């Protein structure tokens, strides 16, 4: 999507993918800086590690506690100019935009059940609280991690009603932020003996490949409104594009490139 966007704007830029081991992340960031890169995106498992490795954090990265975008900035001044790495987070806002666009859902006052308390789950939970959902239910395989996230929310957003465990009644939105569903043959992360999909009006899966996880398949069958994570991927990328280039992202070009490259149509 980025290369399509660069081409559309006539920018002689390239977006490349590199596989980096966590132990090498510091060297990779330094290398990119030394080679004059404009910036980086980071994905699993680097988003938390990078918090400690950049020179400065934009408020977005501070607030959501993860870095998915780095911009290399040349500081003016005398003598040799210094390039610093600044960390941003474009995931959290992208989730809200995607929910609004794909599910026509406004989070303020909503009841939400969130599955997952890893990196993605934690950022999603904090953002949902910041958007003033009325009730937030956190479910995670390892319950202690959900409790840690709940405690963080109570501290940062004391007006959010946060509970660890399944709700006793219906929700406006169920979100999957676990990685269960990424691999072929993965089962749904929702334990339907504990909570029935009939109780969820909308279901959002952060996973976009496969386009339809076991959870989304079941949710569709039940009659829930559904969407996968492609919109979130698009919007986090569009914001990163703007951070690097300072130009408005050509959203339609990026959307088409994503669909073409991920789904082949
Ligand atoms: P990410 O950055 O994608 O969130 P992560 O931090 O490794 O990656 O988190 C993965 C999430 O998926 C966690 O919530 C994890 O549950 P645990 O905290 O119990 O590990 C969840 N997850 C992964 N595999 C799972 C499985 N087989 N069943 C249920 N949850 C699973």
GROMACS .gro file of C-alpha atoms and ligand atoms in nm:
model
  296
    1UNK     CA    1   0.000   0.000   0.000
    2UNK     CA    2   0.288   0.236   0.072
    3UNK     CA    3   0.462   0.174  -0.260
    4UNK     CA    4   0.134   0.233  -0.443
    5UNK     CA    5   0.090   0.556  -0.248
    6UNK     CA    6   0.445   0.673  -0.324
    7UNK     CA    7   0.388   0.604  -0.693
    8UNK     CA    8   0.055   0.787  -0.691
    9UNK     CA    9   0.219   1.095  -0.541
   10UNK     CA   10   0.523   1.072  -0.768
   11UNK     CA   11   0.760   1.021  -0.473
   12UNK     CA   12   1.085   0.836  -0.540
   13UNK     CA   13   1.054   0.645  -0.213
   14UNK     CA   14   1.046   0.271  -0.142
   15UNK     CA   15   0.886   0.067   0.136
   16UNK     CA   16   1.073  -0.257   0.208
   17UNK     CA   17   1.018  -0.544   0.450
   18UNK     CA   18   1.299  -0.680   0.667
   19UNK     CA   19   1.282  -0.964   0.916
   20UNK     CA   20   1.466  -0.866   1.234
   21UNK     CA   21   1.524  -1.073   1.547
   22UNK     CA   22   1.436  -0.894   1.874
   23UNK     CA   23   1.802  -0.903   1.983
   24UNK     CA   24   1.895  -0.712   1.669
   25UNK     CA   25   1.628  -0.443   1.691
   26UNK     CA   26   1.860  -0.178   1.832
   27UNK     CA   27   2.116  -0.241   1.557
   28UNK     CA   28   1.844  -0.241   1.291
   29UNK     CA   29   1.711   0.098   1.403
   30UNK     CA   30   2.066   0.236   1.416
   31UNK     CA   31   2.139   0.095   1.072
   32UNK     CA   32   1.826   0.249   0.922
   33UNK     CA   33   1.920   0.583   1.077
   34UNK     CA   34   2.276   0.557   0.944
   35UNK     CA   35   2.151   0.476   0.596
   36UNK     CA   36   1.925   0.778   0.584
   37UNK     CA   37   1.588   0.603   0.600
   38UNK     CA   38   1.290   0.835   0.643
   39UNK     CA   39   1.132   0.600   0.893
   40UNK     CA   40   1.026   0.251   0.990
   41UNK     CA   41   0.721   0.049   1.076
   42UNK     CA   42   0.749  -0.216   1.345
   43UNK     CA   43   0.533  -0.517   1.400
   44UNK     CA   44   0.524  -0.822   1.627
   45UNK     CA   45   0.724  -0.860   1.849
   46UNK     CA   46   0.897  -0.522   1.833
   47UNK     CA   47   0.632  -0.270   1.932
   48UNK     CA   48   0.701  -0.272   2.305
   49UNK     CA   49   1.078  -0.319   2.282
   50UNK     CA   50   1.105  -0.010   2.062
   51UNK     CA   51   0.969   0.212   2.342
   52UNK     CA   52   1.312   0.190   2.505
   53UNK     CA   53   1.515   0.220   2.184
   54UNK     CA   54   1.398   0.548   2.031
   55UNK     CA   55   1.529   0.892   2.127
   56UNK     CA   56   1.187   1.043   2.185
   57UNK     CA   57   0.825   0.932   2.204
   58UNK     CA   58   0.539   1.114   2.040
   59UNK     CA   59   0.240   1.144   2.280
   60UNK     CA   60   0.062   0.870   2.079
   61UNK     CA   61   0.333   0.615   2.163
   62UNK     CA   62   0.346   0.728   2.525
   63UNK     CA   63  -0.027   0.705   2.566
   64UNK     CA   64  -0.080   0.368   2.402
   65UNK     CA   65   0.244   0.220   2.529
   66UNK     CA   66   0.370   0.083   2.197
   67UNK     CA   67   0.563   0.202   1.892
   68UNK     CA   68   0.458   0.089   1.545
   69UNK     CA   69   0.605   0.382   1.351
   70UNK     CA   70   0.942   0.558   1.372
   71UNK     CA   71   1.032   0.882   1.199
   72UNK     CA   72   1.395   0.985   1.167
   73UNK     CA   73   1.411   1.359   1.228
   74UNK     CA   74   1.703   1.585   1.154
   75UNK     CA   75   1.741   1.833   1.432
   76UNK     CA   76   1.865   2.172   1.315
   77UNK     CA   77   2.145   2.345   1.498
   78UNK     CA   78   2.511   2.421   1.469
   79UNK     CA   79   2.779   2.191   1.338
   80UNK     CA   80   2.686   1.834   1.249
   81UNK     CA   81   2.314   1.779   1.239
   82UNK     CA   82   2.189   1.496   1.452
   83UNK     CA   83   1.922   1.255   1.340
   84UNK     CA   84   1.691   1.130   1.612
   85UNK     CA   85   1.445   0.846   1.606
   86UNK     CA   86   1.095   0.944   1.722
   87UNK     CA   87   0.840   0.673   1.806
   88UNK     CA   88   0.471   0.702   1.720
   89UNK     CA   89   0.168   0.478   1.752
   90UNK     CA   90  -0.082   0.481   1.467
   91UNK     CA   91  -0.263   0.156   1.558
   92UNK     CA   92  -0.495   0.288   1.826
   93UNK     CA   93  -0.655   0.567   1.623
   94UNK     CA   94  -0.676   0.335   1.323
   95UNK     CA   95  -0.891   0.091   1.519
   96UNK     CA   96  -1.145   0.362   1.602
   97UNK     CA   97  -1.155   0.486   1.241
   98UNK     CA   98  -1.200   0.132   1.110
   99UNK     CA   99  -1.480   0.053   1.357
  100UNK     CA  100  -1.660   0.369   1.253
  101UNK     CA  101  -1.608   0.307   0.881
  102UNK     CA  102  -1.670  -0.068   0.863
  103UNK     CA  103  -1.924  -0.124   1.142
  104UNK     CA  104  -2.077   0.226   1.172
  105UNK     CA  105  -2.000   0.199   1.538
  106UNK     CA  106  -1.943   0.482   1.784
  107UNK     CA  107  -1.756   0.368   2.092
  108UNK     CA  108  -1.873   0.630   2.337
  109UNK     CA  109  -2.117   0.465   2.578
  110UNK     CA  110  -2.082   0.120   2.414
  111UNK     CA  111  -2.049  -0.216   2.590
  112UNK     CA  112  -1.744  -0.399   2.457
  113UNK     CA  113  -1.601  -0.747   2.509
  114UNK     CA  114  -1.232  -0.760   2.418
  115UNK     CA  115  -1.050  -1.090   2.369
  116UNK     CA  116  -0.672  -1.073   2.414
  117UNK     CA  117  -0.438  -0.890   2.650
  118UNK     CA  118  -0.108  -0.915   2.460
  119UNK     CA  119   0.049  -0.619   2.281
  120UNK     CA  120  -0.244  -0.557   2.047
  121UNK     CA  121  -0.503  -0.628   2.317
  122UNK     CA  122  -0.347  -0.388   2.563
  123UNK     CA  123  -0.336  -0.100   2.313
  124UNK     CA  124  -0.695  -0.174   2.206
  125UNK     CA  125  -0.815  -0.184   2.570
  126UNK     CA  126  -0.652   0.149   2.658
  127UNK     CA  127  -0.791   0.313   2.345
  128UNK     CA  128  -1.142   0.180   2.410
  129UNK     CA  129  -1.129   0.327   2.760
  130UNK     CA  130  -1.003   0.659   2.622
  131UNK     CA  131  -1.296   0.661   2.379
  132UNK     CA  132  -1.524   0.638   2.684
  133UNK     CA  133  -1.689   0.303   2.631
  134UNK     CA  134  -1.939   0.249   2.912
  135UNK     CA  135  -1.842  -0.108   2.999
  136UNK     CA  136  -1.531  -0.298   2.901
  137UNK     CA  137  -1.495  -0.674   2.956
  138UNK     CA  138  -1.148  -0.822   2.919
  139UNK     CA  139  -1.095  -1.192   2.850
  140UNK     CA  140  -0.755  -1.353   2.798
  141UNK     CA  141  -0.625  -1.710   2.808
  142UNK     CA  142  -0.375  -1.599   3.073
  143UNK     CA  143  -0.608  -1.418   3.309
  144UNK     CA  144  -0.332  -1.241   3.501
  145UNK     CA  145  -0.247  -1.040   3.189
  146UNK     CA  146  -0.608  -0.924   3.158
  147UNK     CA  147  -0.599  -0.824   3.526
  148UNK     CA  148  -0.282  -0.619   3.470
  149UNK     CA  149  -0.445  -0.436   3.178
  150UNK     CA  150  -0.761  -0.378   3.383
  151UNK     CA  151  -0.554  -0.229   3.664
  152UNK     CA  152  -0.382   0.003   3.419
  153UNK     CA  153  -0.718   0.119   3.287
  154UNK     CA  154  -0.852   0.181   3.636
  155UNK     CA  155  -0.552   0.404   3.699
  156UNK     CA  156  -0.552   0.593   3.369
  157UNK     CA  157  -0.926   0.601   3.297
  158UNK     CA  158  -1.102   0.571   3.633
  159UNK     CA  159  -1.447   0.640   3.486
  160UNK     CA  160  -1.438   0.325   3.267
  161UNK     CA  161  -1.626   0.033   3.410
  162UNK     CA  162  -1.376  -0.247   3.346
  163UNK     CA  163  -1.432  -0.614   3.434
  164UNK     CA  164  -1.214  -0.920   3.382
  165UNK     CA  165  -1.428  -1.201   3.244
  166UNK     CA  166  -1.730  -1.255   3.020
  167UNK     CA  167  -2.032  -1.022   3.051
  168UNK     CA  168  -2.361  -1.152   3.186
  169UNK     CA  169  -2.561  -0.983   2.910
  170UNK     CA  170  -2.531  -0.848   2.557
  171UNK     CA  171  -2.256  -0.628   2.412
  172UNK     CA  172  -2.251  -0.380   2.124
  173UNK     CA  173  -1.913  -0.505   2.011
  174UNK     CA  174  -1.689  -0.807   2.049
  175UNK     CA  175  -1.327  -0.761   1.938
  176UNK     CA  176  -1.066  -1.028   1.880
  177UNK     CA  177  -0.718  -0.898   1.956
  178UNK     CA  178  -0.563  -1.240   2.014
  179UNK     CA  179  -0.344  -1.405   1.754
  180UNK     CA  180  -0.574  -1.706   1.744
  181UNK     CA  181  -0.711  -1.724   1.391
  182UNK     CA  182  -0.391  -1.632   1.208
  183UNK     CA  183  -0.296  -1.990   1.132
  184UNK     CA  184  -0.495  -2.221   0.909
  185UNK     CA  185  -0.709  -2.448   1.124
  186UNK     CA  186  -0.706  -2.216   1.428
  187UNK     CA  187  -1.022  -2.235   1.632
  188UNK     CA  188  -1.224  -1.933   1.738
  189UNK     CA  189  -1.085  -1.746   2.043
  190UNK     CA  190  -1.438  -1.718   2.182
  191UNK     CA  191  -1.555  -1.991   2.416
  192UNK     CA  192  -1.915  -2.012   2.303
  193UNK     CA  193  -2.009  -2.224   2.603
  194UNK     CA  194  -1.923  -1.922   2.816
  195UNK     CA  195  -2.058  -1.651   2.588
  196UNK     CA  196  -2.291  -1.684   2.293
  197UNK     CA  197  -2.242  -1.483   1.975
  198UNK     CA  198  -2.614  -1.414   1.983
  199UNK     CA  199  -2.532  -1.164   2.254
  200UNK     CA  200  -2.298  -0.959   2.034
  201UNK     CA  201  -2.434  -0.702   1.790
  202UNK     CA  202  -2.106  -0.650   1.604
  203UNK     CA  203  -1.786  -0.854   1.585
  204UNK     CA  204  -1.450  -0.712   1.481
  205UNK     CA  205  -1.143  -0.929   1.424
  206UNK     CA  206  -0.807  -0.750   1.412
  207UNK     CA  207  -0.686  -1.035   1.192
  208UNK     CA  208  -0.715  -0.963   0.818
  209UNK     CA  209  -0.544  -1.272   0.680
  210UNK     CA  210  -0.733  -1.502   0.646
  211UNK     CA  211  -1.013  -1.262   0.548
  212UNK     CA  212  -1.260  -1.471   0.747
  213UNK     CA  213  -1.144  -1.633   1.070
  214UNK     CA  214  -1.343  -1.905   1.245
  215UNK     CA  215  -1.477  -1.632   1.475
  216UNK     CA  216  -1.599  -1.413   1.189
  217UNK     CA  217  -1.749  -1.710   1.010
  218UNK     CA  218  -1.949  -1.805   1.318
  219UNK     CA  219  -2.046  -1.443   1.383
  220UNK     CA  220  -2.177  -1.399   1.028
  221UNK     CA  221  -2.376  -1.719   1.059
  222UNK     CA  222  -2.529  -1.591   1.382
  223UNK     CA  223  -2.629  -1.266   1.210
  224UNK     CA  224  -2.381  -1.029   1.376
  225UNK     CA  225  -2.244  -0.736   1.183
  226UNK     CA  226  -1.879  -0.824   1.109
  227UNK     CA  227  -1.555  -0.677   0.979
  228UNK     CA  228  -1.194  -0.792   0.966
  229UNK     CA  229  -0.880  -0.595   1.044
  230UNK     CA  230  -0.806  -0.471   0.692
  231UNK     CA  231  -0.948  -0.127   0.766
  232UNK     CA  232  -0.725  -0.096   1.072
  233UNK     CA  233  -0.423  -0.202   0.868
  234UNK     CA  234  -0.513   0.060   0.607
  235UNK     CA  235  -0.558   0.345   0.851
  236UNK     CA  236  -0.248   0.276   1.058
  237UNK     CA  237  -0.053   0.274   0.731
  238UNK     CA  238  -0.215   0.592   0.603
  239UNK     CA  239  -0.126   0.779   0.921
  240UNK     CA  240   0.233   0.646   0.909
  241UNK     CA  241   0.256   0.765   0.548
  242UNK     CA  242   0.154   1.113   0.657
  243UNK     CA  243   0.402   1.112   0.945
  244UNK     CA  244   0.690   1.027   0.708
  245UNK     CA  245   0.599   1.232   0.403
  246UNK     CA  246   0.403   1.521   0.551
  247UNK     CA  247   0.150   1.471   0.271
  248UNK     CA  248  -0.211   1.350   0.288
  249UNK     CA  249  -0.228   0.975   0.224
  250UNK     CA  250  -0.406   0.870  -0.096
  251UNK     CA  251  -0.648   0.643   0.090
  252UNK     CA  252  -0.826   0.492  -0.209
  253UNK     CA  253  -0.499   0.401  -0.378
  254UNK     CA  254  -0.377   0.237  -0.058
  255UNK     CA  255  -0.706   0.055  -0.003
  256UNK     CA  256  -0.700  -0.089  -0.355
  257UNK     CA  257  -0.334  -0.191  -0.325
  258UNK     CA  258  -0.405  -0.372   0.002
  259UNK     CA  259  -0.702  -0.564  -0.135
  260UNK     CA  260  -0.504  -0.654  -0.445
  261UNK     CA  261  -0.195  -0.770  -0.258
  262UNK     CA  262  -0.363  -0.946   0.030
  263UNK     CA  263  -0.673  -1.096  -0.132
  264UNK     CA  264  -0.573  -1.085  -0.498
  265UNK     CA  265  -0.871  -0.876  -0.609
  266LIG     P1  266   0.014  -0.930   1.975
  266LIG     O1  267   0.118  -0.823   1.971
  266LIG     O2  268  -0.034  -0.973   1.840
  266LIG     O3  269  -0.097  -0.897   2.068
  266LIG     P2  270   0.112  -1.108   2.178
  266LIG     O4  271   0.152  -0.992   2.266
  266LIG     O5  272   0.202  -1.226   2.170
  266LIG     O6  273   0.091  -1.062   2.029
  266LIG     O7  274  -0.033  -1.154   2.227
  266LIG     C1  275  -0.098  -1.264   2.173
  266LIG     C2  276  -0.238  -1.271   2.231
  266LIG     O8  277  -0.308  -1.384   2.174
  266LIG     C3  278  -0.242  -1.294   2.381
  266LIG     O9  279  -0.359  -1.236   2.433
  266LIG     C4  280  -0.246  -1.446   2.389
  266LIG    O10  281  -0.296  -1.499   2.510
  266LIG     P3  282  -0.195  -1.524   2.634
  266LIG    O11  283  -0.172  -1.390   2.694
  266LIG    O12  284  -0.267  -1.617   2.722
  266LIG    O13  285  -0.071  -1.583   2.573
  266LIG     C5  286  -0.342  -1.475   2.277
  266LIG     N1  287  -0.330  -1.613   2.228
  266LIG     C6  288  -0.229  -1.663   2.152
  266LIG     N2  289  -0.251  -1.792   2.126
  266LIG     C7  290  -0.367  -1.827   2.188
  266LIG     C8  291  -0.443  -1.947   2.200
  266LIG     N3  292  -0.403  -2.061   2.141
  266LIG     N4  293  -0.557  -1.942   2.270
  266LIG     C9  294  -0.600  -1.828   2.328
  266LIG     N5  295  -0.532  -1.712   2.321
  266LIG    C10  296  -0.417  -1.710   2.253
   0.00000   0.00000   0.00000
